[in-house]
mmCIF file of C-alpha atoms in Angstrom:
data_model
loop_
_atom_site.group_PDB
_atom_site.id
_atom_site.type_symbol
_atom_site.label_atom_id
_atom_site.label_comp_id
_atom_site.label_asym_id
_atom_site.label_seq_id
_atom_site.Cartn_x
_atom_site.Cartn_y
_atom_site.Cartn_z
ATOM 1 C CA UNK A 834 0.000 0.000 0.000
ATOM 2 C CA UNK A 835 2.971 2.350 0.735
ATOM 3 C CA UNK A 836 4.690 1.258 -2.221
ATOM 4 C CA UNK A 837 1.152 2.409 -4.360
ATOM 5 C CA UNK A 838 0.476 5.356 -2.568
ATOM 6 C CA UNK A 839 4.791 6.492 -2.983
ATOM 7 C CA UNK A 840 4.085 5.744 -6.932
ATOM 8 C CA UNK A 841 0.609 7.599 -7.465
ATOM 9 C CA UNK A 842 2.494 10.535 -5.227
ATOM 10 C CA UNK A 843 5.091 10.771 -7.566
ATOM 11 C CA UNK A 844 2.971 10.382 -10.690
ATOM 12 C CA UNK A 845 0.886 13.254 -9.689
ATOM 13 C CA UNK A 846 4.010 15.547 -8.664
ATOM 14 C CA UNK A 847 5.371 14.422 -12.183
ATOM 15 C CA UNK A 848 2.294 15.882 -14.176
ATOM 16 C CA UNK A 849 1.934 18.570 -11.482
ATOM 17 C CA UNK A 850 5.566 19.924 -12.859
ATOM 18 C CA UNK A 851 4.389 19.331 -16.361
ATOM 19 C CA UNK A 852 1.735 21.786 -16.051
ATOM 20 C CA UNK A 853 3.759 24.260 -14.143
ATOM 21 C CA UNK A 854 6.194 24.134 -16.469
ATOM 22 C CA UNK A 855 3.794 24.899 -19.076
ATOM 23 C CA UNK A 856 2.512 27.661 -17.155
ATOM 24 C CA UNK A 857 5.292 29.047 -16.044
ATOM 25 C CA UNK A 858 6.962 29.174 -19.858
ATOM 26 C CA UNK A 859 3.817 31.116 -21.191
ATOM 27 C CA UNK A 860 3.527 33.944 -18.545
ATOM 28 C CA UNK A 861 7.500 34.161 -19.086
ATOM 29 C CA UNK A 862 6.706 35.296 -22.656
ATOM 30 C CA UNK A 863 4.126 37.238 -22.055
ATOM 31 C CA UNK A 864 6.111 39.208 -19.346
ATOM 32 C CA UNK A 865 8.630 39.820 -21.593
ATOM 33 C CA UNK A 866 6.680 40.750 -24.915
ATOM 34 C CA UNK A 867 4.518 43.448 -22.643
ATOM 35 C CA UNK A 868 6.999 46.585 -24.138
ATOM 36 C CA UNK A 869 5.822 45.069 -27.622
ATOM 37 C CA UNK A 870 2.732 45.000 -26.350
ATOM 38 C CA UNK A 871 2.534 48.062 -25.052
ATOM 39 C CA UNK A 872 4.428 49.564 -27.741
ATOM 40 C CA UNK A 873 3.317 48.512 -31.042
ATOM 41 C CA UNK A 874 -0.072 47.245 -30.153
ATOM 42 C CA UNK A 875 -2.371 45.610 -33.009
ATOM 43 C CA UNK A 876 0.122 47.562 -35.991
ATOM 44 C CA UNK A 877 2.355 44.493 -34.619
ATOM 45 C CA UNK A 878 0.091 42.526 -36.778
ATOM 46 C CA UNK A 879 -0.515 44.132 -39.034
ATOM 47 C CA UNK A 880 2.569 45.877 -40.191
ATOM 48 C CA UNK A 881 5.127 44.884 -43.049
ATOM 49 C CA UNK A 882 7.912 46.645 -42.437
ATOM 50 C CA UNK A 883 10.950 45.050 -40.152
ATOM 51 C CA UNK A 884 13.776 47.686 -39.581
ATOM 52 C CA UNK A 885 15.722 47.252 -36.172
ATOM 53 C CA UNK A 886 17.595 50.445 -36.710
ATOM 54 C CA UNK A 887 14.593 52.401 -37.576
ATOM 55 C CA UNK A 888 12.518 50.335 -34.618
ATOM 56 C CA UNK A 889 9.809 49.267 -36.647
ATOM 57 C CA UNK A 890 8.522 45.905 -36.393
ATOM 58 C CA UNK A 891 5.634 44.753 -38.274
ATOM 59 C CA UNK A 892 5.093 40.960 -38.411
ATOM 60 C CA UNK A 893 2.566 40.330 -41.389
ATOM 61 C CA UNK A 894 5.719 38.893 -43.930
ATOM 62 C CA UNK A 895 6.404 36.387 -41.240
ATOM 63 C CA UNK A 896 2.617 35.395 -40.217
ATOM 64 C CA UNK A 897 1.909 35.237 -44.354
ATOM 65 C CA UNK A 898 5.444 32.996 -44.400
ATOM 66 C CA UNK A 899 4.813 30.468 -41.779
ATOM 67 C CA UNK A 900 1.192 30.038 -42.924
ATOM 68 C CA UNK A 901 2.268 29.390 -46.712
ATOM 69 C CA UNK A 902 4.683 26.952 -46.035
ATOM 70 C CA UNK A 903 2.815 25.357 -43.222
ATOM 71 C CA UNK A 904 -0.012 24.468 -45.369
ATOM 72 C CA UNK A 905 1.631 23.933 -48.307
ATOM 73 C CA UNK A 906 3.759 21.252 -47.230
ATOM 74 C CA UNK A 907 0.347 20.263 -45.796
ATOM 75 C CA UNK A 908 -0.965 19.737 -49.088
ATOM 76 C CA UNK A 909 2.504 18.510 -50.528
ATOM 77 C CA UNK A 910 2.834 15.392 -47.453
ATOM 78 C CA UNK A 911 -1.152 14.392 -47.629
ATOM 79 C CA UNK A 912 -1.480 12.385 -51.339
ATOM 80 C CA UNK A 913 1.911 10.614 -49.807
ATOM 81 C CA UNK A 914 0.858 10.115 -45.786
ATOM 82 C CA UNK A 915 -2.770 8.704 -46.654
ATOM 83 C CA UNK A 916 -1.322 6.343 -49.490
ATOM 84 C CA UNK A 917 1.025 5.230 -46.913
ATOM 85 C CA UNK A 918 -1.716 5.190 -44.647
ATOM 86 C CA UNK A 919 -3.411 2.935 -46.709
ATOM 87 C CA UNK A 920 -0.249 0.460 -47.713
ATOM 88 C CA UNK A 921 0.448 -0.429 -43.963
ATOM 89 C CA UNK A 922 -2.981 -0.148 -42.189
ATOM 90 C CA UNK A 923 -5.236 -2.366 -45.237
ATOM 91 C CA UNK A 924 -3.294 -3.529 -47.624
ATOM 92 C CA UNK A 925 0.127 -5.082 -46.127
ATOM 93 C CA UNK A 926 -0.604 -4.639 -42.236
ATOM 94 C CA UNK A 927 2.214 -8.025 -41.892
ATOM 95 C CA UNK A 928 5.062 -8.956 -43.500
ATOM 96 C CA UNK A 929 9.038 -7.881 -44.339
ATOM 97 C CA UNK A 930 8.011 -5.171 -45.950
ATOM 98 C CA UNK A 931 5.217 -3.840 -44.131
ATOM 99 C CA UNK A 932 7.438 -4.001 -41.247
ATOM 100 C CA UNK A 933 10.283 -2.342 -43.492
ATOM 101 C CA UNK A 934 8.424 0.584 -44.553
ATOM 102 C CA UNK A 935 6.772 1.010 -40.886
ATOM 103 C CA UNK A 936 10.005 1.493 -39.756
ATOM 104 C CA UNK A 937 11.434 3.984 -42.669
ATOM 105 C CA UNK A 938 8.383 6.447 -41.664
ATOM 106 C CA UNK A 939 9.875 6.355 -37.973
ATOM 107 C CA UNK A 940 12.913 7.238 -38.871
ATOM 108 C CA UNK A 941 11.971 10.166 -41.070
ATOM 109 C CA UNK A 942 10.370 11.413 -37.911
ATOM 110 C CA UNK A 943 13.598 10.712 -35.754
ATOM 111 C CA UNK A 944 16.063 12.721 -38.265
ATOM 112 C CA UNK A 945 17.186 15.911 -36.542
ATOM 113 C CA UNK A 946 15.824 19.068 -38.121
ATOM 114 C CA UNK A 947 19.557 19.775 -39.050
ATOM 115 C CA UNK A 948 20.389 17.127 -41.443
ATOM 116 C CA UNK A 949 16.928 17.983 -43.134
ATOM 117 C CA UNK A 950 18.730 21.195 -43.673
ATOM 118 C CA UNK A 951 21.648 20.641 -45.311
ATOM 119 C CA UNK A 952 20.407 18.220 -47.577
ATOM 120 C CA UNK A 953 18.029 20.795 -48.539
ATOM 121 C CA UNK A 954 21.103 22.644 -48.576
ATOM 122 C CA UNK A 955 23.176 20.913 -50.850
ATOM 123 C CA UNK A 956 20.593 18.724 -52.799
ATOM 124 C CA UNK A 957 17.481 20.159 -52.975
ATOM 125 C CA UNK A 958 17.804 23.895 -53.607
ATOM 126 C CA UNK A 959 20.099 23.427 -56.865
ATOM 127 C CA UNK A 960 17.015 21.150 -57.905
ATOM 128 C CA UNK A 961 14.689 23.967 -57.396
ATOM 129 C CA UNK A 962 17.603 26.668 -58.815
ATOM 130 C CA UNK A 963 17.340 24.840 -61.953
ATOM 131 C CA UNK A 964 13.828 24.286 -62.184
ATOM 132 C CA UNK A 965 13.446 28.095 -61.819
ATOM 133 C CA UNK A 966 16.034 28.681 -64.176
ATOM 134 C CA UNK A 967 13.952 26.271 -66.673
ATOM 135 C CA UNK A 968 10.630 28.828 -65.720
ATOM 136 C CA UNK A 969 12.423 31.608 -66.020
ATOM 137 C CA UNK A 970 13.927 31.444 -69.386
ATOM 138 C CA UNK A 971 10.187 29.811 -70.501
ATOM 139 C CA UNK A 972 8.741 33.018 -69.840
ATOM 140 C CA UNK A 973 6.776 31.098 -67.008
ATOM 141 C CA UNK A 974 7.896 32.537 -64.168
ATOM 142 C CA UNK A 975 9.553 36.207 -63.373
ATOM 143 C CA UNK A 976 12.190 35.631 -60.114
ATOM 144 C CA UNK A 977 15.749 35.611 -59.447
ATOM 145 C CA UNK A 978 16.500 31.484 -59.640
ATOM 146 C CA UNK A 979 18.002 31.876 -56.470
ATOM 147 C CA UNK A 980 16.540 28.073 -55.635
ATOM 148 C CA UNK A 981 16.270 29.313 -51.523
ATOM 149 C CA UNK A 982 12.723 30.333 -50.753
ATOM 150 C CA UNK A 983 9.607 29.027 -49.631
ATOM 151 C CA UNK A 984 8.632 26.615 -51.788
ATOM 152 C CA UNK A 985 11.951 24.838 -50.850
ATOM 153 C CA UNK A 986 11.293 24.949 -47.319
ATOM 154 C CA UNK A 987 8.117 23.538 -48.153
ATOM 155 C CA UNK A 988 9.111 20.840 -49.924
ATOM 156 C CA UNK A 989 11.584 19.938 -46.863
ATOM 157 C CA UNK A 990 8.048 20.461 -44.360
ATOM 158 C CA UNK A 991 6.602 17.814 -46.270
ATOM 159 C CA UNK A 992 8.969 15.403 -45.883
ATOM 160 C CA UNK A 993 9.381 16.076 -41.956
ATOM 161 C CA UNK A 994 5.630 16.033 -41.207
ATOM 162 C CA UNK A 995 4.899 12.769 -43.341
ATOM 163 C CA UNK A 996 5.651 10.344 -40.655
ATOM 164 C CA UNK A 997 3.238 12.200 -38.065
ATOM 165 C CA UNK A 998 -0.106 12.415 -40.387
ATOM 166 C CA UNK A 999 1.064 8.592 -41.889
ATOM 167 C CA UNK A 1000 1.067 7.137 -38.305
ATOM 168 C CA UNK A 1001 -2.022 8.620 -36.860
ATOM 169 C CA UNK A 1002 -4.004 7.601 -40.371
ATOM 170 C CA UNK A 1003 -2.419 4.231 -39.979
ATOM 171 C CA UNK A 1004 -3.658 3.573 -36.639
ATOM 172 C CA UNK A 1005 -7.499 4.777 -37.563
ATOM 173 C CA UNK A 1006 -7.696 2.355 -40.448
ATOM 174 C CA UNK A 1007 -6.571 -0.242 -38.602
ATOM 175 C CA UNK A 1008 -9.604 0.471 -35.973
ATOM 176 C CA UNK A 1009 -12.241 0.299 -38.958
ATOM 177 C CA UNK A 1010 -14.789 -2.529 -37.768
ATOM 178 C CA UNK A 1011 -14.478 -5.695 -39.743
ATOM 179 C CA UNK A 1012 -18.087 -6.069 -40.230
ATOM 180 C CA UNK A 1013 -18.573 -2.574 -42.251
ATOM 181 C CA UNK A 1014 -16.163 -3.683 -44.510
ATOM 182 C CA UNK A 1015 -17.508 -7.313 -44.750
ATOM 183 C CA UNK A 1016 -21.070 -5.748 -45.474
ATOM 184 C CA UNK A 1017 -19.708 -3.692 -48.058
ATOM 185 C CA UNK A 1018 -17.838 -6.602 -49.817
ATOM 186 C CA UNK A 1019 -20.658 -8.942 -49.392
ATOM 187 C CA UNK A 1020 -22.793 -5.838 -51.363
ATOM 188 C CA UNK A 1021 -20.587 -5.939 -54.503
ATOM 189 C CA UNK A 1022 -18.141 -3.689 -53.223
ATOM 190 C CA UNK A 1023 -14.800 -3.607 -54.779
ATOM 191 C CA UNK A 1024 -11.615 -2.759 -52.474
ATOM 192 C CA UNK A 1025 -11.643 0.386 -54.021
ATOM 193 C CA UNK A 1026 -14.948 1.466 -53.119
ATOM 194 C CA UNK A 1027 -15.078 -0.322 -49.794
ATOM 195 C CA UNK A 1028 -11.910 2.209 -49.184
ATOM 196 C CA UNK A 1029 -13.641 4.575 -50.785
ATOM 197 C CA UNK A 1030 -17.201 4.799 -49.522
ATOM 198 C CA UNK A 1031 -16.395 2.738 -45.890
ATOM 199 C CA UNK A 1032 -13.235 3.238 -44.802
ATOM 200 C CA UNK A 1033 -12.029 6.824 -45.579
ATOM 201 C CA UNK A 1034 -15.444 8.142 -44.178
ATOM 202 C CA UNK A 1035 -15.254 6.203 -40.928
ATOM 203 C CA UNK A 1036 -11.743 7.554 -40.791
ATOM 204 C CA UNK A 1037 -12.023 11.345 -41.570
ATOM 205 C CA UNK A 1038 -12.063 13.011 -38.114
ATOM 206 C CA UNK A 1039 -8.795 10.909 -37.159
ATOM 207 C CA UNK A 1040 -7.172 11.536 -40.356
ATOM 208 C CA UNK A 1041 -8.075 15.169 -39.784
ATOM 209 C CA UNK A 1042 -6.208 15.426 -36.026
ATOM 210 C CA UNK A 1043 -3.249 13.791 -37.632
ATOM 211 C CA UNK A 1044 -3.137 16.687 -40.113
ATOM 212 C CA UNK A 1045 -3.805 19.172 -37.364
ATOM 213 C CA UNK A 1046 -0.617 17.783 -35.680
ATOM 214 C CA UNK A 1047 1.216 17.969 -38.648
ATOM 215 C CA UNK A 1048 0.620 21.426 -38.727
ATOM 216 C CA UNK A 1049 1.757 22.197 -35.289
ATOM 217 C CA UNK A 1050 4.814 20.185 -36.073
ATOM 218 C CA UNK A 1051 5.124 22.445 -39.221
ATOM 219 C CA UNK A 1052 4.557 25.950 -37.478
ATOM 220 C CA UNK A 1053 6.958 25.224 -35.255
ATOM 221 C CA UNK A 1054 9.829 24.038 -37.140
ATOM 222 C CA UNK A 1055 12.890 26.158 -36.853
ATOM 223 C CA UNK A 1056 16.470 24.837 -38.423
ATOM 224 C CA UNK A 1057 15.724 23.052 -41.454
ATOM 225 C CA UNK A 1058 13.213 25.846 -42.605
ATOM 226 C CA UNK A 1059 16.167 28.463 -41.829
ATOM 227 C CA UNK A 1060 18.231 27.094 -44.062
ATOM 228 C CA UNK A 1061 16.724 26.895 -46.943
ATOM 229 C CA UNK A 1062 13.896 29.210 -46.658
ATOM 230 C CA UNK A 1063 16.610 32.236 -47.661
ATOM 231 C CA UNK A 1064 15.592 34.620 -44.790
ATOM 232 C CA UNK A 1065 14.169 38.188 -46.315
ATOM 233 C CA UNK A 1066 12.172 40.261 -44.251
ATOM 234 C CA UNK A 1067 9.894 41.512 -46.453
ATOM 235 C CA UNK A 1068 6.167 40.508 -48.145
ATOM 236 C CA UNK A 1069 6.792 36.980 -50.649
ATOM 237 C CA UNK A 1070 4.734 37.658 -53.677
ATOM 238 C CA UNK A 1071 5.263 34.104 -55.006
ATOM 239 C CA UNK A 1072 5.776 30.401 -53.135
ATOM 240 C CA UNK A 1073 9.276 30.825 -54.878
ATOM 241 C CA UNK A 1074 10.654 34.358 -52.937
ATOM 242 C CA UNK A 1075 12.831 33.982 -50.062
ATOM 243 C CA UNK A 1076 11.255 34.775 -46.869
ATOM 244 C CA UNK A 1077 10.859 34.598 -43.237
ATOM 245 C CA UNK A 1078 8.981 32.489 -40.991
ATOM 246 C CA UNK A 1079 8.128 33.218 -37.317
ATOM 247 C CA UNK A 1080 10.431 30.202 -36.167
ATOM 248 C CA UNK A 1081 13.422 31.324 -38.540
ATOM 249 C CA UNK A 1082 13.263 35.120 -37.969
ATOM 250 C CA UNK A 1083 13.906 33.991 -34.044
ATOM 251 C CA UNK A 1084 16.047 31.806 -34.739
ATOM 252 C CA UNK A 1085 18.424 34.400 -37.198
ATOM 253 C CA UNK A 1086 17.673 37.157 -34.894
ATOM 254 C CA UNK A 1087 17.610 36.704 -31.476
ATOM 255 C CA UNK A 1088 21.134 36.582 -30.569
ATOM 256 C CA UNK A 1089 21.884 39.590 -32.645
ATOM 257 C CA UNK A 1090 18.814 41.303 -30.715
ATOM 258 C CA UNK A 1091 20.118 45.510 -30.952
ATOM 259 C CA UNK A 1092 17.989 46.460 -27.996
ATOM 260 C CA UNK A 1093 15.417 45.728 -25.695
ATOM 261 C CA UNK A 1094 12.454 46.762 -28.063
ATOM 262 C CA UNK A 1095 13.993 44.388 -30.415
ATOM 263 C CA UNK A 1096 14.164 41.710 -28.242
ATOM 264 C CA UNK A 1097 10.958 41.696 -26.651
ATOM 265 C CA UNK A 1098 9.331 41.738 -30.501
ATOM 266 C CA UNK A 1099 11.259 38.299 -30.851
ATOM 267 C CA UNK A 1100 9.581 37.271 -27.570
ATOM 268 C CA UNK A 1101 6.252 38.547 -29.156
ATOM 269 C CA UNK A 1102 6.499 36.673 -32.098
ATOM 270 C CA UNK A 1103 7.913 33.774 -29.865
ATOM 271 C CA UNK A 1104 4.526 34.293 -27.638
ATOM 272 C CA UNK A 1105 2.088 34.006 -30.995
ATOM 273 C CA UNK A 1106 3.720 31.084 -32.025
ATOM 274 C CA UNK A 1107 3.550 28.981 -28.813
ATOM 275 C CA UNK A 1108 -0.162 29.891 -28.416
ATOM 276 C CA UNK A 1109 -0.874 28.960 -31.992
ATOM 277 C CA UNK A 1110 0.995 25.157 -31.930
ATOM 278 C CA UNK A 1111 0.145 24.798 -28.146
ATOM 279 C CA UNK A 1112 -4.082 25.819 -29.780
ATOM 280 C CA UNK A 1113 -3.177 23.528 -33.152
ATOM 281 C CA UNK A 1114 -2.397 20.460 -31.482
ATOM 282 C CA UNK A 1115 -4.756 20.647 -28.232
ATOM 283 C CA UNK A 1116 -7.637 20.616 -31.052
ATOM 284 C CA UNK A 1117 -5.742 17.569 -32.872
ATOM 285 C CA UNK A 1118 -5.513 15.660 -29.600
ATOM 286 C CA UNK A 1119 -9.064 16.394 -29.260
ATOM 287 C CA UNK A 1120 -10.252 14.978 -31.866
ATOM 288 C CA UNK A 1121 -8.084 11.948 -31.882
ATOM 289 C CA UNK A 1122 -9.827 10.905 -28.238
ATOM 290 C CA UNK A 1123 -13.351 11.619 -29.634
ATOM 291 C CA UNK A 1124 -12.589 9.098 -32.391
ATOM 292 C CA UNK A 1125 -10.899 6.607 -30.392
ATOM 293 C CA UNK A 1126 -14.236 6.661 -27.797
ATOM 294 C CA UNK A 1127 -16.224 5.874 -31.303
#
């Protein structure tokens, strides 16, 4: 009884630090984004002009960057996490290769942001260079081929976040009743349609929360975007400018921070983005339960 009542003690002191820990993080931000606050007020938003030495900091490039690229690589990863999806949770769910490929997704998820990076780095973004080249002398497109901007960090997203939507879709097919798919195939159903019409319906909400984690997983992402995404502070007009995302501008600019204005924009922007992952995948988790209860 000791022995039970030690171990639910320490469980509850574990989760009880969790929380404060939680807590404690977002009133640190908040206390130090209040001269932002205070400051700038709703132009923080709404601005599009960055200048440190002319302390004006509008955030609208970086809010339109992260969004682009977060959903973008949304709708780059989803054809490629559902088929996946599909592969391991209906079609092959034993086997070498089932087991094979099952393990390649985990270890897409496990690669450090970094190495995502530089093969963006060094791989990818001549790729992209020459593909703009190609567009550009076409008469198709009108940028510098620089091959760095957001369509390359995209492209890098995708790959990251496949693993996460893949897994979570993997694990609602595998929860589809037998007996809705046995009614359908005892109907005249064909595997495509049972997918189709039974299982991809009974599916959706779960399929949706692993999305909505992807995207939290996306927003927040910090290195591999840096790298690649070419870091310009001002308003992309096409998926192929260089740009800024929330995560990258922190990450290029805090340590160079030129004053305390500066700094506690960072923190701002810092603030915004924990609220709108911490929001993001809350609502994913959400949804998950409710379709796990079903």
């Amino acid at each position: 009884m000791k022995t039970d009542r030690f171990f639910n003690n320490y469980l509850s002191a574990t989760s009880l630090i969790v929380i404060l820990l939680f807590i404690g993080l977002f009133f640190t931000l908040v206390y130090s984004s209040i001269p932002s606050i205070k400051t700038f007020g709703f132009k923080f938003y709404t601005g599009t002009n960055w200048d440190p030495t002319t302390l004006e900091y509008g955030s609208l490039p970086f809010f339109v960057g992260t969004l682009i690229t977060s959903f973008l690589a949304l709708l780059i990863s989803f054809p490629f996490s559902i088929m996946i999806a599909l592969y391991l949770g209906e079609y092959f769910k034993n086997g070498f290769l089932s087991e094979f490929l099952k393990s390649m997704v985990e270890l897409l998820a496990g690669i450090p942001s970094v190495v995502y990076g530089l093969w963006g780095l060094f791989v990818l973004v001549p790729i992209i260079r020459g593909l703009e080249m190609k567009l550009v002398l076409a008469g198709i497109l009108n940028v510098p081929p620089y091959g760095l901007g957001m369509f390359t960090a995209s492209i890098i997203l995708a790959i990251m976040i496949i693993p996460y939507t893949a897994s979570i879709a993997r694990e609602v097919i595998t929860l589809v009743p037998n007996d809705l798919k046995e009614a359908a195939y005892s109907m005249g159903a064909t595997r495509y349609e049972v997918i189709k019409k039974v299982i991809l319906p009974y599916c959706s909400s779960g399929i949706w929360a692993g999305v909505l984690l992807s995207l939290g997983r996306a927003l927040g992402e910090t290195m591999a975007v840096t790298m690649v995404i070419g870091n310009r502070n001002y308003m992309p007009k096409t998926i192929f400018d260089p740009a800024n995302t929330l995560a990258s501008l922190i990450a290029g600019e805090f340590a160079e921070s030129v004053n305390k204005i500066h700094l506690s924009s960072l923190i701002h922007l810092a603030l915004v983005l924990f609220i709108t992952t911490a929001m993001t995948n809350m609502l994913g988790k959400l949804i998950i339960q409710k379709t796990s209860v079903r």
